[in-house]
Tab-separated table of C-alpha atoms and ligand atoms in Angstrom:
chain	number	residue	atom	x	y	z
A	13	UNK	CA	50.342	117.616	76.002
A	14	UNK	CA	52.847	116.125	78.334
A	15	UNK	CA	52.841	119.837	79.739
A	16	UNK	CA	49.048	120.405	80.114
A	17	UNK	CA	48.454	116.683	81.455
A	18	UNK	CA	50.752	117.751	84.622
A	19	UNK	CA	49.363	120.775	85.645
A	20	UNK	CA	46.050	119.462	84.533
A	21	UNK	CA	46.683	116.789	87.506
A	22	UNK	CA	48.443	118.455	89.792
A	23	UNK	CA	45.911	120.699	90.019
A	24	UNK	CA	43.383	118.003	90.476
A	25	UNK	CA	45.526	116.251	94.040
A	26	UNK	CA	44.974	116.727	97.242
A	27	UNK	CA	47.577	119.359	99.056
A	28	UNK	CA	49.393	116.330	100.750
A	29	UNK	CA	48.953	113.919	98.226
A	30	UNK	CA	52.550	114.651	95.618
A	31	UNK	CA	52.639	113.237	92.217
A	32	UNK	CA	55.739	110.721	90.884
A	33	UNK	CA	55.939	110.865	86.999
A	34	UNK	CA	56.960	107.099	86.347
A	35	UNK	CA	58.374	107.381	83.854
A	36	UNK	CA	60.038	104.061	81.879
A	37	UNK	CA	60.831	104.638	78.538
A	38	UNK	CA	60.636	108.025	77.764
A	39	UNK	CA	62.871	110.318	76.683
A	40	UNK	CA	65.050	112.841	79.258
A	41	UNK	CA	62.921	115.563	76.573
A	42	UNK	CA	59.835	113.858	77.864
A	43	UNK	CA	60.279	113.732	81.105
A	44	UNK	CA	62.212	117.777	81.306
A	45	UNK	CA	59.071	118.697	79.811
A	46	UNK	CA	56.993	117.552	82.686
A	47	UNK	CA	59.649	119.087	85.093
A	48	UNK	CA	58.685	122.178	83.468
A	49	UNK	CA	55.330	121.511	84.237
A	50	UNK	CA	55.738	121.444	87.983
A	51	UNK	CA	56.130	117.709	88.202
A	52	UNK	CA	59.016	117.019	90.745
A	53	UNK	CA	58.957	113.454	91.267
A	54	UNK	CA	60.596	111.056	88.374
A	55	UNK	CA	59.730	107.884	89.129
A	56	UNK	CA	62.635	105.774	86.767
A	57	UNK	CA	62.435	101.702	86.908
A	58	UNK	CA	66.222	100.527	85.303
A	59	UNK	CA	69.345	102.216	86.055
A	60	UNK	CA	69.761	102.902	82.556
A	61	UNK	CA	67.386	104.495	81.631
A	62	UNK	CA	68.196	106.685	85.055
A	63	UNK	CA	71.373	107.319	84.819
A	64	UNK	CA	70.907	108.794	80.803
A	65	UNK	CA	67.354	110.755	81.640
A	66	UNK	CA	69.822	111.963	84.703
A	67	UNK	CA	72.722	113.186	82.266
A	68	UNK	CA	70.090	115.979	80.929
A	69	UNK	CA	67.623	117.043	83.536
A	70	UNK	CA	70.076	116.583	86.349
A	71	UNK	CA	68.767	117.490	89.460
A	72	UNK	CA	65.931	119.734	88.668
A	73	UNK	CA	63.846	116.737	90.485
A	74	UNK	CA	64.242	113.965	92.840
A	75	UNK	CA	64.945	110.820	91.535
A	76	UNK	CA	63.327	107.096	93.004
A	77	UNK	CA	63.711	104.276	92.172
A	78	UNK	CA	60.376	101.960	91.228
A	79	UNK	CA	61.740	99.030	89.992
A	80	UNK	CA	64.100	95.665	90.709
A	81	UNK	CA	67.306	96.461	91.937
A	82	UNK	CA	69.998	94.116	91.263
A	83	UNK	CA	72.729	94.287	93.263
A	84	UNK	CA	75.079	94.503	90.289
A	85	UNK	CA	73.197	97.541	89.775
A	86	UNK	CA	73.446	99.287	93.580
A	87	UNK	CA	76.900	101.033	93.444
A	88	UNK	CA	75.386	103.137	89.902
A	89	UNK	CA	71.606	103.524	91.559
A	90	UNK	CA	73.199	105.102	95.025
A	91	UNK	CA	74.848	108.326	92.649
A	92	UNK	CA	71.366	108.742	90.628
A	93	UNK	CA	68.531	108.236	92.987
A	94	UNK	CA	66.588	110.421	95.844
A	95	UNK	CA	64.923	107.667	96.938
A	96	UNK	CA	64.597	103.632	95.886
A	97	UNK	CA	61.238	102.159	96.788
A	98	UNK	CA	61.784	98.387	96.157
A	99	UNK	CA	63.641	97.577	99.373
A	100	UNK	CA	61.916	94.300	100.056
A	101	UNK	CA	65.304	92.502	101.113
A	102	UNK	CA	67.896	92.212	103.675
A	103	UNK	CA	70.336	91.680	101.127
A	104	UNK	CA	69.614	94.453	98.881
A	105	UNK	CA	68.972	96.686	101.480
A	106	UNK	CA	72.848	96.039	103.276
A	107	UNK	CA	73.891	96.625	99.905
A	108	UNK	CA	72.297	99.452	98.743
A	109	UNK	CA	73.715	100.615	102.916
A	110	UNK	CA	77.548	99.626	102.212
A	111	UNK	CA	77.174	101.255	98.794
A	112	UNK	CA	75.608	104.910	100.306
A	113	UNK	CA	78.725	104.689	102.830
A	114	UNK	CA	81.583	104.524	100.663
A	115	UNK	CA	79.575	107.914	99.178
A	116	UNK	CA	78.943	109.683	102.415
A	117	UNK	CA	75.173	109.335	101.318
A	118	UNK	CA	72.612	108.065	103.633
A	119	UNK	CA	69.456	106.835	101.118
A	120	UNK	CA	65.642	107.258	102.276
A	121	UNK	CA	64.375	104.150	101.661
A	122	UNK	CA	60.694	103.538	101.419
A	123	UNK	CA	59.986	99.343	101.706
A	124	UNK	CA	58.172	97.255	98.821
A	125	UNK	CA	54.502	95.198	100.266
A	126	UNK	CA	53.460	92.223	97.342
A	127	UNK	CA	50.107	93.193	99.345
A	128	UNK	CA	48.246	90.744	97.011
A	129	UNK	CA	50.654	88.056	97.961
A	130	UNK	CA	51.799	86.829	94.456
A	131	UNK	CA	54.350	84.268	94.724
A	132	UNK	CA	56.257	85.241	91.945
A	133	UNK	CA	56.357	89.060	92.772
A	134	UNK	CA	58.955	91.495	93.796
A	135	UNK	CA	58.304	92.400	97.448
A	136	UNK	CA	58.276	91.854	101.202
A	137	UNK	CA	55.274	89.929	102.191
A	138	UNK	CA	52.648	91.194	104.475
A	139	UNK	CA	53.629	88.454	107.408
A	140	UNK	CA	57.009	89.009	107.165
A	141	UNK	CA	57.191	92.975	106.968
A	142	UNK	CA	57.486	93.497	110.401
A	143	UNK	CA	60.662	91.286	110.931
A	144	UNK	CA	61.872	92.739	107.902
A	145	UNK	CA	61.553	95.922	108.624
A	146	UNK	CA	63.447	95.549	111.851
A	147	UNK	CA	66.420	94.168	110.814
A	148	UNK	CA	66.477	97.303	108.040
A	149	UNK	CA	66.408	99.841	111.023
A	150	UNK	CA	69.469	98.906	112.308
A	151	UNK	CA	71.824	99.950	109.105
A	152	UNK	CA	73.461	103.480	109.907
A	153	UNK	CA	73.871	105.075	105.737
A	154	UNK	CA	69.564	103.316	105.621
A	155	UNK	CA	65.964	105.676	106.152
A	156	UNK	CA	63.143	103.474	106.226
A	157	UNK	CA	60.914	106.240	105.628
A	158	UNK	CA	57.590	104.415	104.367
A	159	UNK	CA	55.847	101.434	102.319
A	160	UNK	CA	55.388	100.991	98.219
A	161	UNK	CA	52.820	98.699	96.526
A	162	UNK	CA	51.302	97.522	93.279
A	163	UNK	CA	48.752	95.400	94.659
A	164	UNK	CA	47.697	92.989	91.814
A	165	UNK	CA	46.222	95.122	88.674
A	166	UNK	CA	42.521	94.428	87.769
A	167	UNK	CA	40.835	96.272	84.718
A	168	UNK	CA	38.128	98.073	87.644
A	169	UNK	CA	40.643	99.556	90.306
A	170	UNK	CA	38.008	99.445	92.707
A	171	UNK	CA	38.732	95.630	92.646
A	172	UNK	CA	42.622	96.573	93.689
A	173	UNK	CA	41.565	99.012	96.882
A	174	UNK	CA	41.632	95.876	99.423
A	175	UNK	CA	45.516	95.287	98.009
A	176	UNK	CA	45.569	99.184	98.727
A	177	UNK	CA	44.163	98.832	102.003
A	178	UNK	CA	45.886	95.866	103.422
A	179	UNK	CA	49.071	97.561	102.569
A	180	UNK	CA	47.467	100.937	104.776
A	181	UNK	CA	46.919	98.552	107.869
A	182	UNK	CA	50.490	97.353	107.593
A	183	UNK	CA	51.898	101.007	107.285
A	184	UNK	CA	49.593	102.110	110.495
A	185	UNK	CA	50.442	99.112	112.748
A	186	UNK	CA	54.231	99.886	111.766
A	187	UNK	CA	53.818	103.733	112.515
A	188	UNK	CA	52.301	102.992	115.810
A	189	UNK	CA	54.957	101.052	116.644
A	190	UNK	CA	57.556	103.732	116.794
A	191	UNK	CA	60.722	101.747	115.770
A	192	UNK	CA	64.084	103.306	116.360
A	193	UNK	CA	64.961	104.665	112.914
A	194	UNK	CA	62.084	103.981	110.826
A	195	UNK	CA	59.256	107.580	109.762
A	196	UNK	CA	55.956	106.284	108.596
A	197	UNK	CA	56.074	108.882	106.134
A	198	UNK	CA	55.461	108.000	102.958
A	199	UNK	CA	52.393	105.670	101.462
A	200	UNK	CA	53.196	105.194	97.577
A	201	UNK	CA	50.605	103.763	95.854
A	202	UNK	CA	48.429	104.120	92.778
A	203	UNK	CA	49.113	104.644	89.261
A	204	UNK	CA	46.847	106.143	86.510
A	205	UNK	CA	44.131	103.638	86.435
A	206	UNK	CA	44.113	103.204	90.150
A	207	UNK	CA	45.276	106.745	92.063
A	208	UNK	CA	42.170	107.491	92.791
A	209	UNK	CA	41.470	104.884	94.760
A	210	UNK	CA	44.527	104.882	96.526
A	211	UNK	CA	44.556	108.044	97.745
A	212	UNK	CA	40.722	106.962	99.076
A	213	UNK	CA	42.889	103.869	101.243
A	214	UNK	CA	45.210	106.812	102.676
A	215	UNK	CA	48.614	106.979	98.915
A	216	UNK	CA	50.553	110.224	99.757
A	217	UNK	CA	53.182	109.694	96.752
A	218	UNK	CA	50.887	108.201	93.234
A	219	UNK	CA	53.320	106.943	90.599
A	220	UNK	CA	51.551	107.755	87.415
A	221	UNK	CA	52.842	107.183	83.726
A	222	UNK	CA	51.091	106.778	81.003
A	223	UNK	CA	48.434	109.459	82.350
A	224	UNK	CA	50.250	112.356	81.689
A	225	UNK	CA	53.325	111.012	79.211
A	226	UNK	CA	50.913	108.735	76.659
A	227	UNK	CA	50.042	105.007	75.779
A	228	UNK	CA	53.357	103.469	76.014
A	229	UNK	CA	54.972	102.175	72.696
A	230	UNK	CA	57.374	99.897	73.866
B	7	PLP	C1	54.707	101.856	85.043
B	7	PLP	C2	54.762	102.242	86.380
B	7	PLP	C3	53.689	102.137	87.005
B	7	PLP	C4	52.957	104.075	86.193
B	7	PLP	O1	52.062	103.054	85.024
B	7	PLP	P1	50.785	103.391	84.479
B	7	PLP	O2	49.632	102.818	84.510
B	7	PLP	O3	51.249	103.970	83.038
B	7	PLP	O4	50.471	105.281	85.070
B	7	PLP	C5	53.872	103.411	88.571
B	7	PLP	N1	54.484	101.682	88.948
B	7	PLP	C6	55.612	101.836	88.972
B	7	PLP	C7	56.156	100.263	89.119
B	7	PLP	C8	55.482	101.616	87.566
B	7	PLP	O5	56.508	100.326	87.024
């Protein structure tokens, strides 16, 4: 089923939109089936799970971190991941920068936007985004390539549109600023329920789990 699901979604997506398989709780075998169907990007929420899956799958696909990254996991994370989509503080960016300089790597990152402006949620508040990006942009071993957002979950994906639209506006505003070291190339938003709305609002990476791998049982 996973194989067919990936084929179907890849076929359905517009050519300029990349499919990222949100793989939390999935086994390396399940992920490998998706990769064999043409999935190019695997999104992982936990460094430990990513390590286990990477040991089996390796460089057959790109690995993106899409969960909150704890400082003490940064050293391990920079070895595996090709992109970290959840940078939301100077502290985390600096830790990534340091760990990357030790292994001679420049890490592509997305800045996570707390587009629904929920107190307890990850991501930088929209109004703080520009100053955060300016501070992070000077770090030598980090390359800012765009934005990521979750938005607040709504049963009707139409109600998530405002969060996606707000994030696209920030994306366009930052692109127009031409900040040195910042390239606004990727906009990662939308999940199984909401990816169509997200694409209409400008997403070019969609993070899809359930629709590819089935319902999560844990
Ligand atoms: C789980 C997850 C997704 C995908 O969610 P589905 O509803 O299963 O498609 C996307 N993004 C992040 C950050 C996730 O943790």
